[in-house]
C-alpha cells in the first residue's frame, strides 16, 4: 500500500497456524523531491490486544443478551401473573360451572407465553447457524424498540414510525436485532432523559431496503464523526458506554453486504442510515 500511495499504511495480519496477530506499519522515506528512497517497516505483536478486544466484544454481546432477557422476563411476566391470579380465583370458586371463563383466560395466557418462547427458540437457532433468511426488518425494529424502551426509565421520547412495509431483507435476525438495539439505545442516550423524538423510517430502493434511525439528541461533534465506529471510542462515562456498540453495528452491517452512514448536527440530532440487501426469491 505504501509503495502505491507513498503514504504511511498499517494493517493487522493474523496467523492462524501460530494463533498470533501482528500489526505492521510502513512509512515512506523520500529524498525531498518526491522520489521514494526506502520504507521503514515496523512490526508489533498485537496478539494480546486482539484477544482482549474479542473478549470485550463478547461482553458487549452479553450486555445485549441482558437487554433481551429483561425484555423477555417482562413479556412473560404479564401473562404469567394472569395465569396465577386466575387459577387462584378458580380454586376458590365454589361453583365449578363458573370456572370455564377462568380456564379460557388461563389457556390464552399460556398460549401467549408459548408464542414468546417459540419466538426465542427460532431466534437462537438461526443465530447459531449464522443463516441468512428473509427477514421483515420492521418486525425486528419493533422488538428492538420495545426491548430498549423497557431498559430506559420512561424518557419523554415520542417515537415516530414511518415505514414502507413489504420488502424483506437477507439477514440474520439475531444480528439485525443487535444493530437496531444498539442504534436505538444510542438514540435514547443522546436525548439524556430530556424531551425529544426518535424517528424510525424505512423505504424500498432498487436492491436495498433503507432504514433510518433518527434522533433529536445532542448530536455528534464533527471532530468525532470519523471515530464513532472505532472499537472503544466513547464519550460516555465508564459504566454507560464501552464504545463497542457502533463497532459491532458496523461489523454486522458490512458482513451483510450493507452500508451505514451517519449525519449529525450538534444540539439538533443524529441520523443513521443503513441499507440492507433485499431478499430475492430464487427463480
Ligand atoms: P457507546 O454507546 O458505548 O459510547 P457506541 O459505539 O455505541 O459506544 O457509540 C460511540 C459514540 O458515538 C458514543 O459514545 C457517542 O459519543 C457517539 N454516538 C453514537 N450514537 C449517537 C447518537 N445517536 N447521538 C449522539 N452521539 C452518538
Ligand atoms: Mg452505544
Short mmCIF file of C-alpha atoms and ligand atoms in Angstrom, two decimals:
data_model
loop_
_atom_site.label_atom_id
_atom_site.label_comp_id
_atom_site.label_asym_id
_atom_site.label_seq_id
_atom_site.Cartn_x
_atom_site.Cartn_y
_atom_site.Cartn_z
CA UNK A 1 0.00 0.00 0.00
CA UNK A 2 2.79 2.44 0.87
CA UNK A 3 4.55 1.71 -2.42
CA UNK A 4 1.35 2.52 -4.32
CA UNK A 5 0.22 5.56 -2.38
CA UNK A 6 3.52 6.90 -0.93
CA UNK A 7 1.60 7.24 2.32
CA UNK A 8 2.11 5.54 5.66
CA UNK A 9 -0.04 2.46 5.99
CA UNK A 10 -0.83 -0.15 8.57
CA UNK A 11 -2.59 -3.49 8.69
CA UNK A 12 -3.22 -6.27 11.11
CA UNK A 13 -2.21 -9.72 9.96
CA UNK A 14 -3.46 -12.83 11.64
CA UNK A 15 -1.54 -16.09 11.55
CA UNK A 16 -3.92 -18.94 12.28
CA UNK A 17 -1.10 -21.53 12.43
CA UNK A 18 0.58 -19.84 15.38
CA UNK A 19 -2.59 -18.08 16.65
CA UNK A 20 -0.74 -14.78 16.73
CA UNK A 21 -1.59 -11.36 15.32
CA UNK A 22 0.84 -8.72 14.16
CA UNK A 23 0.27 -5.11 13.33
CA UNK A 24 2.52 -3.87 10.57
CA UNK A 25 3.21 -0.19 9.98
CA UNK A 26 5.10 1.11 6.99
CA UNK A 27 6.43 4.61 6.43
CA UNK A 28 7.81 6.04 3.17
CA UNK A 29 11.13 7.90 3.22
CA UNK A 30 11.67 10.14 0.21
CA UNK A 31 14.54 12.32 -0.96
CA UNK A 32 12.53 15.53 -0.72
CA UNK A 33 11.80 15.60 -4.47
CA UNK A 34 9.09 13.01 -4.18
CA UNK A 35 11.28 10.04 -5.01
CA UNK A 36 10.82 7.15 -2.70
CA UNK A 37 14.16 6.11 -1.22
CA UNK A 38 13.10 3.35 1.12
CA UNK A 39 10.41 2.18 3.50
CA UNK A 40 10.62 1.76 7.21
CA UNK A 41 8.61 -1.16 8.39
CA UNK A 42 7.66 -1.68 11.98
CA UNK A 43 6.07 -4.86 13.21
CA UNK A 44 4.35 -5.17 16.55
CA UNK A 45 2.87 -8.28 18.12
CA UNK A 46 -0.76 -7.44 18.98
CA UNK A 47 -1.97 -10.92 19.91
CA UNK A 48 -2.84 -9.92 23.46
CA UNK A 49 -4.66 -6.68 22.45
CA UNK A 50 -6.67 -8.57 19.86
CA UNK A 51 -7.63 -11.22 22.38
CA UNK A 52 -8.81 -8.61 24.91
CA UNK A 53 -10.74 -6.82 22.21
CA UNK A 54 -12.53 -10.03 21.23
CA UNK A 55 -13.33 -10.62 24.89
CA UNK A 56 -14.86 -7.18 25.26
CA UNK A 57 -16.89 -7.62 22.12
CA UNK A 58 -18.14 -10.84 23.64
CA UNK A 59 -19.11 -9.00 26.83
CA UNK A 60 -20.97 -6.33 24.84
CA UNK A 61 -22.88 -9.17 23.20
CA UNK A 62 -23.67 -10.45 26.68
CA UNK A 63 -24.95 -6.99 27.63
CA UNK A 64 -27.21 -7.26 24.59
CA UNK A 65 -28.46 -10.58 25.89
CA UNK A 66 -29.15 -8.84 29.21
CA UNK A 67 -31.42 -6.32 27.47
CA UNK A 68 -33.10 -9.18 25.64
CA UNK A 69 -33.53 -11.18 28.83
CA UNK A 70 -35.10 -8.31 30.78
CA UNK A 71 -37.47 -7.74 27.86
CA UNK A 72 -38.41 -11.40 27.73
CA UNK A 73 -38.92 -11.54 31.51
CA UNK A 74 -41.26 -8.57 31.26
CA UNK A 75 -43.19 -10.02 28.32
CA UNK A 76 -43.68 -13.34 30.09
CA UNK A 77 -44.47 -11.85 33.47
CA UNK A 78 -47.81 -10.32 32.42
CA UNK A 79 -49.49 -13.48 31.12
CA UNK A 80 -47.88 -15.43 33.97
CA UNK A 81 -49.45 -13.17 36.62
CA UNK A 82 -52.72 -13.66 34.72
CA UNK A 83 -52.45 -17.43 34.93
CA UNK A 84 -51.58 -17.45 38.62
CA UNK A 85 -54.30 -14.96 39.53
CA UNK A 86 -56.98 -16.73 37.54
CA UNK A 87 -56.03 -20.17 38.91
CA UNK A 88 -56.26 -18.78 42.46
CA UNK A 89 -59.75 -17.42 41.83
CA UNK A 90 -60.82 -20.66 40.16
CA UNK A 91 -59.63 -22.70 43.15
CA UNK A 92 -61.71 -20.55 45.49
CA UNK A 93 -64.79 -20.83 43.30
CA UNK A 94 -67.48 -23.00 44.87
CA UNK A 95 -69.47 -23.43 41.70
CA UNK A 96 -67.26 -25.31 39.17
CA UNK A 97 -69.58 -24.40 36.28
CA UNK A 98 -68.32 -20.83 36.60
CA UNK A 99 -64.73 -21.86 36.02
CA UNK A 100 -64.94 -22.02 32.26
CA UNK A 101 -64.14 -18.31 31.81
CA UNK A 102 -61.12 -18.53 34.07
CA UNK A 103 -59.83 -21.60 32.28
CA UNK A 104 -60.26 -19.91 28.90
CA UNK A 105 -58.20 -16.95 30.11
CA UNK A 106 -55.57 -19.25 31.54
CA UNK A 107 -55.35 -21.02 28.19
CA UNK A 108 -54.97 -17.71 26.31
CA UNK A 109 -52.21 -16.56 28.66
CA UNK A 110 -50.45 -19.92 28.37
CA UNK A 111 -50.58 -19.73 24.59
CA UNK A 112 -49.13 -16.22 24.70
CA UNK A 113 -46.15 -17.46 26.72
CA UNK A 114 -45.79 -20.33 24.26
CA UNK A 115 -45.54 -17.84 21.40
CA UNK A 116 -42.84 -15.86 23.17
CA UNK A 117 -40.79 -18.95 23.95
CA UNK A 118 -41.14 -20.25 20.39
CA UNK A 119 -40.06 -16.91 19.03
CA UNK A 120 -36.91 -17.10 21.09
CA UNK A 121 -36.16 -20.65 20.06
CA UNK A 122 -36.19 -19.89 16.36
CA UNK A 123 -34.03 -16.91 17.18
CA UNK A 124 -31.18 -18.80 18.78
CA UNK A 125 -31.33 -21.48 16.09
CA UNK A 126 -30.73 -19.06 13.24
CA UNK A 127 -28.26 -17.06 15.28
CA UNK A 128 -26.14 -20.14 15.87
CA UNK A 129 -26.03 -21.31 12.31
CA UNK A 130 -25.49 -17.77 11.06
CA UNK A 131 -28.15 -18.42 8.47
CA UNK A 132 -29.37 -15.65 6.27
CA UNK A 133 -33.10 -15.73 5.75
CA UNK A 134 -35.89 -13.48 4.54
CA UNK A 135 -36.43 -11.06 7.39
CA UNK A 136 -39.03 -8.35 7.80
CA UNK A 137 -36.89 -5.50 9.17
CA UNK A 138 -39.95 -3.76 10.64
CA UNK A 139 -40.74 -6.64 12.93
CA UNK A 140 -37.21 -6.55 14.28
CA UNK A 141 -37.28 -2.76 14.58
CA UNK A 142 -40.45 -3.06 16.67
CA UNK A 143 -38.99 -5.70 19.01
CA UNK A 144 -35.72 -3.79 19.35
CA UNK A 145 -37.61 -0.63 20.22
CA UNK A 146 -39.64 -2.49 22.84
CA UNK A 147 -36.53 -4.02 24.38
CA UNK A 148 -34.72 -0.70 24.62
CA UNK A 149 -37.78 1.12 25.97
CA UNK A 150 -38.04 -1.43 28.77
CA UNK A 151 -34.45 -0.67 29.76
CA UNK A 152 -34.70 3.14 29.84
CA UNK A 153 -36.57 4.91 32.60
CA UNK A 154 -39.55 6.14 30.55
CA UNK A 155 -37.89 9.14 28.97
CA UNK A 156 -40.44 11.52 27.44
CA UNK A 157 -39.47 10.46 23.95
CA UNK A 158 -42.00 10.48 21.16
CA UNK A 159 -41.49 7.65 18.70
CA UNK A 160 -42.46 8.33 15.11
CA UNK A 161 -42.66 5.42 12.69
CA UNK A 162 -42.56 5.99 9.01
CA UNK A 163 -42.47 2.55 7.45
CA UNK A 164 -42.81 1.43 3.88
CA UNK A 165 -43.58 -2.21 4.56
CA UNK A 166 -43.47 -5.16 2.23
CA UNK A 167 -39.86 -5.83 1.38
CA UNK A 168 -37.79 -8.40 3.20
CA UNK A 169 -34.05 -8.26 3.74
CA UNK A 170 -31.49 -11.03 3.52
CA UNK A 171 -30.24 -11.20 7.06
CA UNK A 172 -29.56 -12.99 10.29
CA UNK A 173 -32.35 -11.91 12.67
CA UNK A 174 -30.29 -12.05 15.86
CA UNK A 175 -27.60 -9.85 14.40
CA UNK A 176 -30.03 -7.37 12.89
CA UNK A 177 -31.63 -7.06 16.29
CA UNK A 178 -28.21 -6.19 17.73
CA UNK A 179 -27.84 -3.49 15.09
CA UNK A 180 -31.20 -1.90 15.85
CA UNK A 181 -30.95 -2.18 19.65
CA UNK A 182 -27.54 -0.52 19.59
CA UNK A 183 -28.70 2.35 17.38
CA UNK A 184 -31.91 2.88 19.34
CA UNK A 185 -30.06 2.69 22.68
CA UNK A 186 -27.62 5.36 21.49
CA UNK A 187 -30.52 7.50 20.29
CA UNK A 188 -32.23 7.35 23.69
CA UNK A 189 -28.95 8.04 25.49
CA UNK A 190 -28.35 11.04 23.22
CA UNK A 191 -31.59 12.57 24.48
CA UNK A 192 -30.27 12.43 28.04
CA UNK A 193 -33.68 11.87 29.60
CA UNK A 194 -34.92 15.10 28.01
CA UNK A 195 -37.95 15.55 25.77
CA UNK A 196 -37.30 14.55 22.18
CA UNK A 197 -38.26 12.34 19.31
CA UNK A 198 -36.98 9.19 17.73
CA UNK A 199 -37.93 8.58 14.13
CA UNK A 200 -37.72 5.12 12.61
CA UNK A 201 -38.27 5.04 8.89
CA UNK A 202 -37.83 2.68 6.01
CA UNK A 203 -38.06 2.80 2.27
CA UNK A 204 -37.55 0.38 -0.54
CA UNK A 205 -34.79 1.11 -3.05
CA UNK A 206 -33.87 -0.93 -6.11
CA UNK A 207 -31.66 -3.57 -4.47
CA UNK A 208 -31.72 -2.39 -0.90
CA UNK A 209 -34.09 -1.60 1.92
CA UNK A 210 -33.06 1.65 3.55
CA UNK A 211 -33.65 2.14 7.25
CA UNK A 212 -33.13 5.37 9.15
CA UNK A 213 -32.83 5.77 12.89
CA UNK A 214 -33.03 9.44 13.67
CA UNK A 215 -32.99 11.26 17.00
CA UNK A 216 -33.26 14.82 18.27
CA UNK A 217 -30.45 14.33 20.75
CA UNK A 218 -27.18 16.10 21.49
CA UNK A 219 -25.61 15.22 18.15
CA UNK A 220 -22.01 14.29 17.41
CA UNK A 221 -19.19 16.79 17.17
CA UNK A 222 -17.72 16.85 13.62
CA UNK A 223 -14.30 16.07 15.06
CA UNK A 224 -15.59 12.74 16.35
CA UNK A 225 -17.62 11.71 13.32
CA UNK A 226 -14.86 9.59 11.82
CA UNK A 227 -14.13 7.85 15.11
CA UNK A 228 -17.53 6.69 16.29
CA UNK A 229 -17.28 3.32 14.54
CA UNK A 230 -13.87 2.59 16.08
CA UNK A 231 -13.83 0.00 18.82
CA UNK A 232 -13.63 1.62 22.28
CA UNK A 233 -14.47 5.12 21.08
CA UNK A 234 -16.92 6.50 23.60
CA UNK A 235 -17.82 9.90 25.02
CA UNK A 236 -19.80 8.27 27.79
CA UNK A 237 -18.81 7.65 31.39
CA UNK A 238 -17.46 4.24 32.36
CA UNK A 239 -20.40 2.02 33.06
CA UNK A 240 -22.57 3.81 30.50
CA UNK A 241 -20.58 3.10 27.39
CA UNK A 242 -17.96 0.68 26.19
CA UNK A 243 -17.54 2.24 22.78
CA UNK A 244 -18.20 -1.12 21.15
CA UNK A 245 -21.82 -0.69 20.12
CA UNK A 246 -21.28 1.06 16.81
CA UNK A 247 -18.27 -1.09 16.00
CA UNK A 248 -20.46 -4.17 16.32
CA UNK A 249 -23.14 -2.44 14.23
CA UNK A 250 -20.58 -1.64 11.55
CA UNK A 251 -19.21 -5.18 11.51
CA UNK A 252 -22.66 -6.74 11.24
CA UNK A 253 -23.83 -4.35 8.53
CA UNK A 254 -20.74 -4.88 6.36
CA UNK A 255 -20.95 -8.63 6.91
CA UNK A 256 -24.46 -8.43 5.45
CA UNK A 257 -23.06 -6.52 2.48
CA UNK A 258 -24.94 -3.46 3.58
CA UNK A 259 -23.82 0.10 4.22
CA UNK A 260 -24.14 2.53 7.11
CA UNK A 261 -23.89 6.31 7.05
CA UNK A 262 -24.26 8.96 9.69
CA UNK A 263 -25.32 12.59 9.58
CA UNK A 264 -25.28 14.71 12.69
CA UNK A 265 -25.64 18.29 13.81
CA UNK A 266 -24.70 19.23 17.34
CA UNK A 267 -27.71 20.05 19.55
CA UNK A 268 -30.05 19.17 16.66
CA UNK A 269 -29.75 15.43 16.27
CA UNK A 270 -28.31 12.44 14.52
CA UNK A 271 -29.48 10.15 11.74
CA UNK A 272 -28.02 6.75 10.98
CA UNK A 273 -28.91 5.39 7.54
CA UNK A 274 -28.47 1.70 6.88
CA UNK A 275 -29.02 -0.18 3.67
CA UNK A 276 -29.53 -3.92 3.68
CA UNK A 277 -29.69 -6.07 0.52
CA UNK A 278 -33.23 -7.13 -0.35
CA UNK A 279 -34.28 -10.72 -0.16
CA UNK A 280 -34.73 -12.13 -3.65
CA UNK A 281 -36.73 -15.28 -4.27
CA UNK A 282 -34.74 -17.71 -6.33
CA UNK A 283 -36.49 -18.29 -9.67
P1 LIG B 1 -21.12 3.79 23.46
O1 LIG B 1 -22.58 3.98 23.25
O2 LIG B 1 -20.81 2.63 24.35
O3 LIG B 1 -20.40 5.04 23.85
P2 LIG B 1 -21.08 3.39 20.62
O4 LIG B 1 -20.09 2.70 19.74
O5 LIG B 1 -22.47 2.90 20.60
O6 LIG B 1 -20.47 3.35 22.07
O7 LIG B 1 -21.06 4.93 20.26
C1 LIG B 1 -19.82 5.61 20.23
C2 LIG B 1 -20.00 7.09 20.46
O8 LIG B 1 -20.67 7.67 19.34
C3 LIG B 1 -20.86 7.46 21.66
O9 LIG B 1 -20.10 7.50 22.86
C4 LIG B 1 -21.35 8.84 21.27
O10 LIG B 1 -20.38 9.83 21.52
C5 LIG B 1 -21.50 8.73 19.76
N1 LIG B 1 -22.87 8.46 19.35
C6 LIG B 1 -23.35 7.30 18.86
N2 LIG B 1 -24.67 7.41 18.55
C7 LIG B 1 -25.03 8.66 18.85
C8 LIG B 1 -26.26 9.42 18.75
N3 LIG B 1 -27.38 8.86 18.29
N4 LIG B 1 -26.25 10.71 19.15
C9 LIG B 1 -25.11 11.28 19.63
N5 LIG B 1 -23.93 10.63 19.75
C10 LIG B 1 -23.88 9.34 19.36
MG1 LIG B 2 -23.82 2.53 22.31
#
